[in-house]
Structures are given as structure tokens and as C-alpha cells.
Coordinates of C-alpha atoms in Angstrom, one line a residue:
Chain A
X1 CA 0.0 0.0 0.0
X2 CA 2.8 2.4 1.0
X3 CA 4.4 1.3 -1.9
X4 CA 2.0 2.1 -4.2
X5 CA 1.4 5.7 -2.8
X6 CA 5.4 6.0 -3.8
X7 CA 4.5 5.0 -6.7
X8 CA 1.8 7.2 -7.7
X9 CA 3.5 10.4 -6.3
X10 CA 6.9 9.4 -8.8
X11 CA 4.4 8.9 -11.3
X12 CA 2.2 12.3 -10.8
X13 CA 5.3 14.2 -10.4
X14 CA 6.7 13.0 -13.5
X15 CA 3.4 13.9 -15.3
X16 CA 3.6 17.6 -14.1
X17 CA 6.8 18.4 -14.9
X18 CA 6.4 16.8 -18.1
X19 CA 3.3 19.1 -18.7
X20 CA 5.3 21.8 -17.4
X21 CA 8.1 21.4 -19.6
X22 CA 5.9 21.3 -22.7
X23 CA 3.5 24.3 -22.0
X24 CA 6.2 27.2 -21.2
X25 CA 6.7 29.5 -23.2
X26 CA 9.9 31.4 -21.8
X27 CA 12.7 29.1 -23.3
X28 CA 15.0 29.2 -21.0
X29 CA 12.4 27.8 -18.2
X30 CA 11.4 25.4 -20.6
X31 CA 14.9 24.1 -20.7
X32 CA 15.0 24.3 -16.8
X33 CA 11.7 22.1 -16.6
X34 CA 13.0 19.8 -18.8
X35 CA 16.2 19.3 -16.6
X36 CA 14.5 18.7 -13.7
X37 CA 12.2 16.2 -15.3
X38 CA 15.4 14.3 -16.9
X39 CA 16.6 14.3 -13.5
X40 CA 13.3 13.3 -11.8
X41 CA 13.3 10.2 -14.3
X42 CA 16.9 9.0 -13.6
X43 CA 15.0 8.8 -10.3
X44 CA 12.0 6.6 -11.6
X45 CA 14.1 4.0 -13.2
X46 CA 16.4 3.9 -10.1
X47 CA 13.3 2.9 -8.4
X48 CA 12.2 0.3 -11.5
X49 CA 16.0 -1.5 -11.2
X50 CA 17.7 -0.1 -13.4
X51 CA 20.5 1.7 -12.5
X52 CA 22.8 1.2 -15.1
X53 CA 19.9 3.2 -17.5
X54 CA 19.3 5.8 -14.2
X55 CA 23.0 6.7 -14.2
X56 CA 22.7 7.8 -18.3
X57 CA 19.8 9.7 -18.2
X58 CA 21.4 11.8 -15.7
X59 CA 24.5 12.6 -17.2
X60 CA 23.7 12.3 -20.7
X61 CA 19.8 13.2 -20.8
X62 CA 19.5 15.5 -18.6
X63 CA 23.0 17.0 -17.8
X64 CA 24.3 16.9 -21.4
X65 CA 21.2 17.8 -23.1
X66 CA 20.2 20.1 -20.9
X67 CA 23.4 22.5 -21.5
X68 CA 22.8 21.9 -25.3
X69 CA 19.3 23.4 -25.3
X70 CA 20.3 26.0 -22.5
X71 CA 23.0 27.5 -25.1
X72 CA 20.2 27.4 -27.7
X73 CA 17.4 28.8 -25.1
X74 CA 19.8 31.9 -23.9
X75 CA 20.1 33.1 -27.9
X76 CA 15.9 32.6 -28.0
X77 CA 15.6 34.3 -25.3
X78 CA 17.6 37.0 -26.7
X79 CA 15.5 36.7 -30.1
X80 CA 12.0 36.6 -28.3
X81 CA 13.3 40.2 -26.3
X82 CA 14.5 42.0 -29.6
X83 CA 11.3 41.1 -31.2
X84 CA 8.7 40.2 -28.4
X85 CA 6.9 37.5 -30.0
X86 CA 7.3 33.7 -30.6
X87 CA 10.6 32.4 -32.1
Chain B
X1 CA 1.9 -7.0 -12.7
X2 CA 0.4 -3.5 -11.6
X3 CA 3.5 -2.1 -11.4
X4 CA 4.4 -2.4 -14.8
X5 CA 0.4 -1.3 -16.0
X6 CA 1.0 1.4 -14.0
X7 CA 4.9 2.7 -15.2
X8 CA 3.9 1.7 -18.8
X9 CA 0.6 3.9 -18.4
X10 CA 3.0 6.5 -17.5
X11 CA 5.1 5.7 -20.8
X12 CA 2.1 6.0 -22.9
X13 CA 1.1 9.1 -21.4
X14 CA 4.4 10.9 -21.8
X15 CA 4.7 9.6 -25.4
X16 CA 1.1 11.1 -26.2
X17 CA 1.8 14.6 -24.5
X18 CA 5.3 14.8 -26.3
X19 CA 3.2 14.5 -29.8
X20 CA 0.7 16.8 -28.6
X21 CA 3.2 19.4 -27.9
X22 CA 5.2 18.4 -31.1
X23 CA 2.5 18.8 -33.2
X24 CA 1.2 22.3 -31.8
X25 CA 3.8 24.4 -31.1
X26 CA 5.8 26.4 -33.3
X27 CA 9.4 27.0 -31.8
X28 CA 12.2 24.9 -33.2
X29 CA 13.1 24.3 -29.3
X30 CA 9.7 23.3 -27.8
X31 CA 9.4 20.9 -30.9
X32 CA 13.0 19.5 -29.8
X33 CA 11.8 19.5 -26.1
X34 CA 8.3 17.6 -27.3
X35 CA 10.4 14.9 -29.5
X36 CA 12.8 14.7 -26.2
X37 CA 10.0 13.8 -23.9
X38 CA 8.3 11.5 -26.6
X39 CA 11.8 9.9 -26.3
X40 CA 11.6 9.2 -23.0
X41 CA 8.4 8.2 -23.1
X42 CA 9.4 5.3 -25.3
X43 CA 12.7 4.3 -23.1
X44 CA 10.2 4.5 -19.8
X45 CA 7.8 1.6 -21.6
X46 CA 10.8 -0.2 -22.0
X47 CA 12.4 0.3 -18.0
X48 CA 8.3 -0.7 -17.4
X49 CA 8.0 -3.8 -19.1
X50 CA 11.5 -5.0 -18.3
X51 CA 10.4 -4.8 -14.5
X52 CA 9.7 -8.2 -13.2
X53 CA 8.0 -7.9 -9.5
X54 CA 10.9 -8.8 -7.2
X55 CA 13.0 -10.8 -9.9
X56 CA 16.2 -9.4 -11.4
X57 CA 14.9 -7.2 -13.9
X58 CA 15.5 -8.3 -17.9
X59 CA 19.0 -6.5 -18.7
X60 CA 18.2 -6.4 -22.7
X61 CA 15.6 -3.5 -22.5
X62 CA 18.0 -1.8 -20.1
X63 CA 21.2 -1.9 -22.8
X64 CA 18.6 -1.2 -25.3
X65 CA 17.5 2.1 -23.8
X66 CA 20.9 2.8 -22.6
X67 CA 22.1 3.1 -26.6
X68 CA 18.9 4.9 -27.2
X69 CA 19.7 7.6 -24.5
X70 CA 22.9 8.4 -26.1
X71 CA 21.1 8.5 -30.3
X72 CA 18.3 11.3 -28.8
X73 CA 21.3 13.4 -27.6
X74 CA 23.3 13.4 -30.1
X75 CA 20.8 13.9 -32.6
X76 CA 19.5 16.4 -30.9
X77 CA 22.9 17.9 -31.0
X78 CA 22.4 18.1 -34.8
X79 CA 19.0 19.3 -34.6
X80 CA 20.2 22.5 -32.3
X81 CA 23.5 23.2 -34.7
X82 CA 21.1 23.0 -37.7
X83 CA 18.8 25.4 -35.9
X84 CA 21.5 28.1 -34.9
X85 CA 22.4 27.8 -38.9
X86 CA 19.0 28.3 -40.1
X87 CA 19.4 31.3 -37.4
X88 CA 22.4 32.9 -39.1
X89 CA 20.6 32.4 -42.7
X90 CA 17.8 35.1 -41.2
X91 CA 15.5 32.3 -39.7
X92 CA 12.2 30.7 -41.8
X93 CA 10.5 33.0 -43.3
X94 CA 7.2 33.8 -41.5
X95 CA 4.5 32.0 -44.6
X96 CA 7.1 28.9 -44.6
X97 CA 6.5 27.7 -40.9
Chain C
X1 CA -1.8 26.6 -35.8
X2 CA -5.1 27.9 -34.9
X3 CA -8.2 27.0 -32.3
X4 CA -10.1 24.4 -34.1
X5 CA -6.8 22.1 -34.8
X6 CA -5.3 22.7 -32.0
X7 CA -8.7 20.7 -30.6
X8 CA -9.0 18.0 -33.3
X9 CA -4.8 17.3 -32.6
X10 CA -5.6 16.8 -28.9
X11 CA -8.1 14.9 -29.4
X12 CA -6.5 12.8 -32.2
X13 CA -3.7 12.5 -29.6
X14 CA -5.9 11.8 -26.7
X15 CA -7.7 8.9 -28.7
X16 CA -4.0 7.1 -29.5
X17 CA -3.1 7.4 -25.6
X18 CA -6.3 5.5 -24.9
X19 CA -5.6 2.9 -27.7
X20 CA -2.4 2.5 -26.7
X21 CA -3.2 1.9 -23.4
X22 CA -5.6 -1.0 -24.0
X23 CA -3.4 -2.5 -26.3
X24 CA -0.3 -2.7 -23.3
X25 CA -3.0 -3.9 -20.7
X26 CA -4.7 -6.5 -23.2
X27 CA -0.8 -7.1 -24.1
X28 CA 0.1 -7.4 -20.1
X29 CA -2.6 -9.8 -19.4
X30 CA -2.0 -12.3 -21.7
X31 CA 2.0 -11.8 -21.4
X32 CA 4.4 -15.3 -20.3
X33 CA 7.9 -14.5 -18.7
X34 CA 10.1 -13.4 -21.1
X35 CA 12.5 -16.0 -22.3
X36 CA 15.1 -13.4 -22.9
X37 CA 16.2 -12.6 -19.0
X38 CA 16.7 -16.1 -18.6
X39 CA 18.6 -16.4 -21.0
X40 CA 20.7 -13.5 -20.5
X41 CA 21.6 -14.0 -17.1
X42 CA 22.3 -18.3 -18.0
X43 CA 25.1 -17.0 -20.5
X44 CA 26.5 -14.3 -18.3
X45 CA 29.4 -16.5 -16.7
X46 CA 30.8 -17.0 -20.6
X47 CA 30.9 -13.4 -20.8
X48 CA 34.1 -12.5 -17.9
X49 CA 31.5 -9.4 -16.8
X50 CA 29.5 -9.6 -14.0
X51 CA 27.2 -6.7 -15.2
X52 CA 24.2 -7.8 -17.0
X53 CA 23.9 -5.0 -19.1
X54 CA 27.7 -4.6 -20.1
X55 CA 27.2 -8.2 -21.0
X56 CA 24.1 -7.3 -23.4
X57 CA 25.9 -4.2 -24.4
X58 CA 29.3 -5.4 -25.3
X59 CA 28.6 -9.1 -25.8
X60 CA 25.3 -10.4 -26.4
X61 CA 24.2 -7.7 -28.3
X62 CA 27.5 -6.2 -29.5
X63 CA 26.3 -5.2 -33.0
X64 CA 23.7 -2.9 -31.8
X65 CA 26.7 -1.0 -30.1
X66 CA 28.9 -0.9 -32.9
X67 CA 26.1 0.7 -35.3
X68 CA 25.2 3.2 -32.1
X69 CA 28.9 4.4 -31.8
X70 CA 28.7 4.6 -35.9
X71 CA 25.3 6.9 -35.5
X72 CA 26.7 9.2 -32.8
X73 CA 30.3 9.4 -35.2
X74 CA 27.5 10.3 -37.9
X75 CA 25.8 13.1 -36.1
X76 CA 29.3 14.6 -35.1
X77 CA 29.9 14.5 -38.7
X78 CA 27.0 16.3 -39.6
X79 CA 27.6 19.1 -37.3
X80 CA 31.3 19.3 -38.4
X81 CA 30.0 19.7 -41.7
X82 CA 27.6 22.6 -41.2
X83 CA 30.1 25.3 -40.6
X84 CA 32.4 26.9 -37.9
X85 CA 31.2 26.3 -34.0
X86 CA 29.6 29.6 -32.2
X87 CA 31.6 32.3 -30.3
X88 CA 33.6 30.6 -27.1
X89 CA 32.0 32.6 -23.6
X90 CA 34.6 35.2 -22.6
X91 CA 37.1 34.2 -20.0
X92 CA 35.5 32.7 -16.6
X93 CA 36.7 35.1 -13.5
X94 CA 39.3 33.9 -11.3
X95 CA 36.3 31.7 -8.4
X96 CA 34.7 30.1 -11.2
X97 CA 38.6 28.9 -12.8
X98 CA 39.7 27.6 -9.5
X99 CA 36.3 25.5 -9.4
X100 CA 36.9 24.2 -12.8
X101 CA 40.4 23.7 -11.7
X102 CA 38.9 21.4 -9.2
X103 CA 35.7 19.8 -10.8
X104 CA 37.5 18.7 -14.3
X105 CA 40.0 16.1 -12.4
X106 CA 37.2 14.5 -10.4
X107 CA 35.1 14.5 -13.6
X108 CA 37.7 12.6 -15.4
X109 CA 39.2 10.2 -12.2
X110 CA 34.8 9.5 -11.9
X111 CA 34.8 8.6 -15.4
X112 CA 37.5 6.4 -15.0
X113 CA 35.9 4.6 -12.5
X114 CA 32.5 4.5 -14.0
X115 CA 34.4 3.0 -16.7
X116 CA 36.2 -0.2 -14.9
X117 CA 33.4 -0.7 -12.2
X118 CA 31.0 -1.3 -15.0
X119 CA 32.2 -4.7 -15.7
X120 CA 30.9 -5.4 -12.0
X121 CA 28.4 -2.8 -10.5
X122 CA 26.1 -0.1 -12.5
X123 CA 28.4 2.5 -14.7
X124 CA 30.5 1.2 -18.3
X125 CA 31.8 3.0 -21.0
X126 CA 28.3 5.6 -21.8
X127 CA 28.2 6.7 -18.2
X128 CA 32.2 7.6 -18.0
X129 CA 32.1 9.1 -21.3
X130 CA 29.4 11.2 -20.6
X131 CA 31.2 11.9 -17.9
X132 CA 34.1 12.9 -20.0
X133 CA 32.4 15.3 -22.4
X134 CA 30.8 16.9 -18.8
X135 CA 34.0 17.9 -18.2
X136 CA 34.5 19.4 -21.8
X137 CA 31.0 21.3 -21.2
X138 CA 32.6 22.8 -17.5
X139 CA 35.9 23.8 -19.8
X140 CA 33.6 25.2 -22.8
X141 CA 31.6 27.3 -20.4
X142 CA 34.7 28.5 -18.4
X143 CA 36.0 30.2 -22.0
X144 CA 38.4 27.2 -23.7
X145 CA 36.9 27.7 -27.1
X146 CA 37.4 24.0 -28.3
X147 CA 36.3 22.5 -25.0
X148 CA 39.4 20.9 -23.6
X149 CA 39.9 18.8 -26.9
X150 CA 42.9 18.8 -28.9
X151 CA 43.7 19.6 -32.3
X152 CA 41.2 19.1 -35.2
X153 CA 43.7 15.9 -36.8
X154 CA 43.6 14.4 -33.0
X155 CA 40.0 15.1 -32.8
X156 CA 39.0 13.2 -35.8
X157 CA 41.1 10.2 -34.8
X158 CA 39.0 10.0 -31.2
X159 CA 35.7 10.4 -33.0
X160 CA 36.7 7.2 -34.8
X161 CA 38.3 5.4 -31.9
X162 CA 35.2 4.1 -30.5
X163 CA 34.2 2.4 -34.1
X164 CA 37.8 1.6 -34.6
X165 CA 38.8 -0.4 -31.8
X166 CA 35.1 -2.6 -32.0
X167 CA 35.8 -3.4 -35.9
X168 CA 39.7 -4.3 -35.0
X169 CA 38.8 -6.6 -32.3
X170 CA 35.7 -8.4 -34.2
X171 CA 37.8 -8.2 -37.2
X172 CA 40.2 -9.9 -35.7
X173 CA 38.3 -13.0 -33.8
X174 CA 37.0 -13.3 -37.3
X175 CA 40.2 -14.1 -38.7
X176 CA 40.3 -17.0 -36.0
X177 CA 38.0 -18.7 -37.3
X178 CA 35.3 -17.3 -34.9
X179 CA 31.9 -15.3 -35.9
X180 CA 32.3 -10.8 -36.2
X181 CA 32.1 -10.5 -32.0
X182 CA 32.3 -13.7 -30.7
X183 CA 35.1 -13.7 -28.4
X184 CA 37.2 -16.6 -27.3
X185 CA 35.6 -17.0 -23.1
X186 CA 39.3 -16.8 -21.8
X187 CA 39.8 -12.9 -23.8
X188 CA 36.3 -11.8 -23.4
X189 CA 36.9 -9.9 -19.8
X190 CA 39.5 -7.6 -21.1
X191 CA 38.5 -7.6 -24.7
X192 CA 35.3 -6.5 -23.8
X193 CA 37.4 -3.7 -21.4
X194 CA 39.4 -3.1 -24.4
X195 CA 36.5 -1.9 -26.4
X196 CA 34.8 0.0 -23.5
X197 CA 37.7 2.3 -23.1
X198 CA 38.4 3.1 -26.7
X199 CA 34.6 3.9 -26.4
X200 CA 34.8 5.9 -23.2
X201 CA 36.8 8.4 -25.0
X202 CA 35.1 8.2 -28.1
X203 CA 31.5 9.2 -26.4
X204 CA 33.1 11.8 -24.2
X205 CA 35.0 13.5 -27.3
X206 CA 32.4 13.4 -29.4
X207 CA 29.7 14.9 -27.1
X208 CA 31.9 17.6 -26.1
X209 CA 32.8 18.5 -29.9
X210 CA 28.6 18.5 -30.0
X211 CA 28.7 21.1 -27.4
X212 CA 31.5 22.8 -29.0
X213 CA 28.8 22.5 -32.0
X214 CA 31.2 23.2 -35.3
X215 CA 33.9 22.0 -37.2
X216 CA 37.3 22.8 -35.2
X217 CA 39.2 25.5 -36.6
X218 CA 42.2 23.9 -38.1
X219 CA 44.4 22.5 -41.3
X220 CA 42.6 21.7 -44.1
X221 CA 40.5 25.1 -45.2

């Protein structure tokens, strides 16, 4: 029973963040969002046995794909100020 | 059993929301954040179904998720260097989006 | 995309979600054991690694690996090929540098030991190279323009490692008389090591040249 409490909040919090990643707007939280739900997956499969699998979402997932999009949000950011719509 | 309906539930349902967002917005890097999470929704299916209650879980979904992790970055390495390109041509034109 | 589509592609996407979730329950209930684990952990003694999925990575399944490494060479290609990398950051100040000074060793000594204890325990050659081209990110945003990596002829050469040392070592068993990948029982442990380090640095240079994300300047313009 306790278990599967555990369960559903990992689950639930996935969902959010995953729905928070994908509705921002602002890039750069976007990119944030996205981090933290890489991260918060790592965590997931750590809890489904699978380490090995945890242990590469983190660094590479999250981590390394994360600083690739961040470079990319900080110049559409930049973009979205100079011409205050989508891009 | 339930555990893996339940994780694999949670696969589908990230795989769905990443389309959904892929297909509606606009922005090269939502769409690349959209086809990330649709990613991962896939690889969490797999880490689901590979669970076996208590039992060692089956390694060859794990390996094969592992050398999927590493694909979705680096092609989405490509995808960002072709979009900072496309940049420095003047961006899509607004009628070609 | 406007109002009316933005409905019918939720929908659309909502109806696939529900399909696809009765398909994995239906596919659930009526699922026997997979045969596969069995069989995975049964062979794992023949394999000289104690970690499952090093075994399926590097063993069992070594061809999948081999085309991966030539998939992430191919996107490094790709990015090489679209022009010069962006503007390096300007020059870290002096707290940040003696943090990088700091984190870059550990990130590279952690690699390393990703890298051995993955024959035994979680870790192996993707979590020590991503390690590796962390490191290169951490140098990249501290102001070295090319990320820690050497010159663009050394560069090429570890982008190729990875593939390299895989096709020289099943190359080679092949010319003993034994199938692409199938290595003698008494070898495989440090074969299999062999392979996982030439990877190691083959991942980690190529994701960092991704971050660097363009074609290092050098020779041949």
C-alpha cells in the first residue's frame, strides 16, 4: 500500500513536470523544466531496477542535453526580447 | 503486474503529451523539447516492461535504452547546430512555418 | 496553428493514448515470462563481466553497439560539416577557474571509475564518457573555445576510436575462425574492457565537440 502511494506520487510528479516542460513558453524555463524532469526520471528507473539506464539519463539526458538546449534557449531568449513575439 | 500497468501507463502518457506538444507548437526548441519527452516516453515503456515484480529485472531492454539515450542526444545535437544555422541564414520566413 | 486544430490534434492524440493503453493492458494480461532474461543472465558467466547490461551491451548484443557508436560518429559529422562552432564565452573570473580547476579532475578520475566498475556494479563505458564530455562542457563554459579537446587531426582520430577499436577486435576474432564479435571465453573480460575504453573516449569527445557544435578550426581550409 505504502508502496504504491510512492509509486503514484513518482508517477504524478513525473506527469507535471512533463506538462510543465511542454507548456512554457519562456525558453529558458522550458529548458530548466526539462532538466528537472530528466533528472526526476533518472530517479524513476532507479526505483524500476535499473540503475545502469538511471546513471545515463542523468549525465547524458539530462545533464548533457540540458546544456545543449540551455545554449540554444539563452540566444531565443535573446531573439523573443528583440522582437517580443514567438521564435 | 500492476506495477508495470501502472509505469507503462506513464510511458504512454508521456509519449502522447510529447506528440501533442510536437504537433502544436511552433518554436524549433519546444518541438526538440516535445520529441525529447516522446523519447523518453518510449525508453520509460521499456524500463516498465522490463520490471519483473521482485525478480532481477531483464537487462536487454535496459542496454537497449541505454544506446537509445545516447542516439536522442546526439541527434539532438544536430538538430540545435542545424537550428542556430538556419538562425544565421535570417531564420524561416514567417509563410514557410 | 489555430483554435479548431489545436482541438481536433488533442483529441487525435488523446484517442492514440487510450488505444495504446488498451493495447499494453490486453498485451500485459496475456503476457508469459520473457524467455530473454533467462537467457541473459544463464550466459552471463561466458561473458568474464558480471554486469548484466555490459554483458548485453558489449557481448550479447555487441552489434547494436557498434552501429550506435557509428550513429553518434555520424551526427558529429553532420555538425562538423555545417560550418564553424559559435563564439567561445569570454574568460571565466578567477572563483569560477579555481572550481573548474577542481571539478574537471574528479570528472575525469569518476569517469574512470564509472568505466572499470561497469564490468561489476552499474556504470560502463556511456556513463564515463558522458562523464568525459561533462567535463569538456565545465571547460567550454569557463572560455576554452574548443572544450578541452585537442587539435582538429587528434579530434578526428578519437571520433573514430570508438568504431575503430570494435571493428579491429571483431575483425580480428573473425580471422580466428570465430563469428564478427564472438570472443574466445578466456579474452572476453578484457577484450570487452578493451572496447569499453576506446569507447569511453570516443563518447566523451564526441559529445563535447557536439557542445562545441562546429567543425574545429584547423588544417585543411
Amino acid at each position: 500500500m505504502t508502496l504504491l502511494l510512492f509509486d503514484l506520487v513518482l508517477i504524478a510528479t513525473l506527469l507535471t513536470l512533463a506538462v510543465a516542460a511542454l507548456t512554457s513558453v519562456e525558453p529558458r524555463r522550458a529548458v530548466m523544466l526539462f532538466i528537472a524532469f530528466g533528472l526526476w526520471l533518472a530517479l524513476v528507473w532507479a526505483r524500476l531496477g535499473a540503475p545502469d539506464v538511471a546513471l545515463a539519463e542523468a549525465a547524458i539526458g539530462a545533464g548533457l542535453g540540458g546544456a545543449l538546449m540551455l545554449a540554444a534557449a539563452r540566444r531565443a531568449a535573446r531573439r523573443r526580447q528583440r522582437t517580443g513575439g514567438e521564435g | 503486474m500492476s506495477t508495470q500497468l501502472l509505469y507503462g501507463g506513464a510511458g504512454v502518457a508521456l509519449c502522447v503529451l510529447g506528440l501533442w506538444a510536437f504537433l502544436v507548437h511552433r518554436p524549433l526548441l519546444r518541438k526538440l523539447i516535445a520529441i525529447n519527452i516522446m523519447g523518453s516516453g518510449v525508453f520509460h515503456l521499456l524500463i516498465a516492461l522490463a520490471e519483473r515484480d521482485g525478480a532481477p529485472p531483464d537487462p536487454v531492454p535496459h542496454a537497449l535504452v541505454l544506446t537509445g539515450i545516447v542516439v536522442a542526444v546526439s541527434a539532438t545535437a544536430l538538430a540545435l547546430v542545424f537550428g542556430r544555422r538556419l538562425d544565421e541564414q535570417g531564420g524561416v520566413p514567417e509563410d514557410e512555418r | 496553428m489555430n483554435g479548431p486544430a489545436r482541438l481536433l490534434v488533442a483529441l487525435l492524440a488523446a484517442a492514440l493514448g487510450g488505444l495504446l493503453l488498451w493495447v499494453l493492458a490486453t498485451a500485459l494480461a496475456a503476457r508469459p515470462e520473457p524467455a530473454l532474461a533467462e537467457a541473459a543472465f544463464a550466459a552471463l558467466p561466458l561473458t568474464g563481466v558480471g554486469n548484466p547490461v555490459t554483458a548485453v551491451l558489449l557481448d550479447y548484443r555487441a552489434y547494436d553497439t557498434l552501429l550506435e557508436l557509428a550513429v553518434l560518429l555520424a551526427a558529429l559529422l553532420g555538425i562538423w560539416s555545417l560550418g564553424p562552432p559559435a563564439p567561445a564565452y569570454q574568460r571565466a573570473g578567477s572563483a569560477l577557474r579555481a572550481m573548474v580547476a577542481w571539478v574537471v579532475p574528479l570528472l575525469i578520475l569518476t569517469g574512470g571509475y564509472l568505466l572499470w566498475a561497469g564490468g561489476q556494479v552499474p556504470g560502463g563505458a556511456f556513463q564515463g564518457g558522458a562523464l568525459l564530455g561533462a567535463a569538456g562542457v565545465v571547460l567550454r563554459l569557463a572560455g576554452d573555445p574548443r572544450a578541452g579537446l585537442p587539435g582538429e587531426s587528434l579530434q578526428r582520430l578519437l571520433a573514430v576510436l570508438g568504431v575503430g577499436a570494435f571493428l579491429l577486435v571483431g575483425l580480428t576474432v573473425l580471422a580466428f575462425g570465430r563469428d564478427l564479435l564472438d570472443y574466445p571465453t578466456d579474452w572476453s573480460k578484457w577484450l570487452i574492457l578493451a572496447i569499453e575504453g576506446a569507447a569511453t573516449l570516443a563518447i566523451g569527445a564526441t559529445l563535447a565537440a557536439a557542445y562545441v557544435g562546429g567543425r574545429p578550426p584547423g588544417e585543411g581550409r
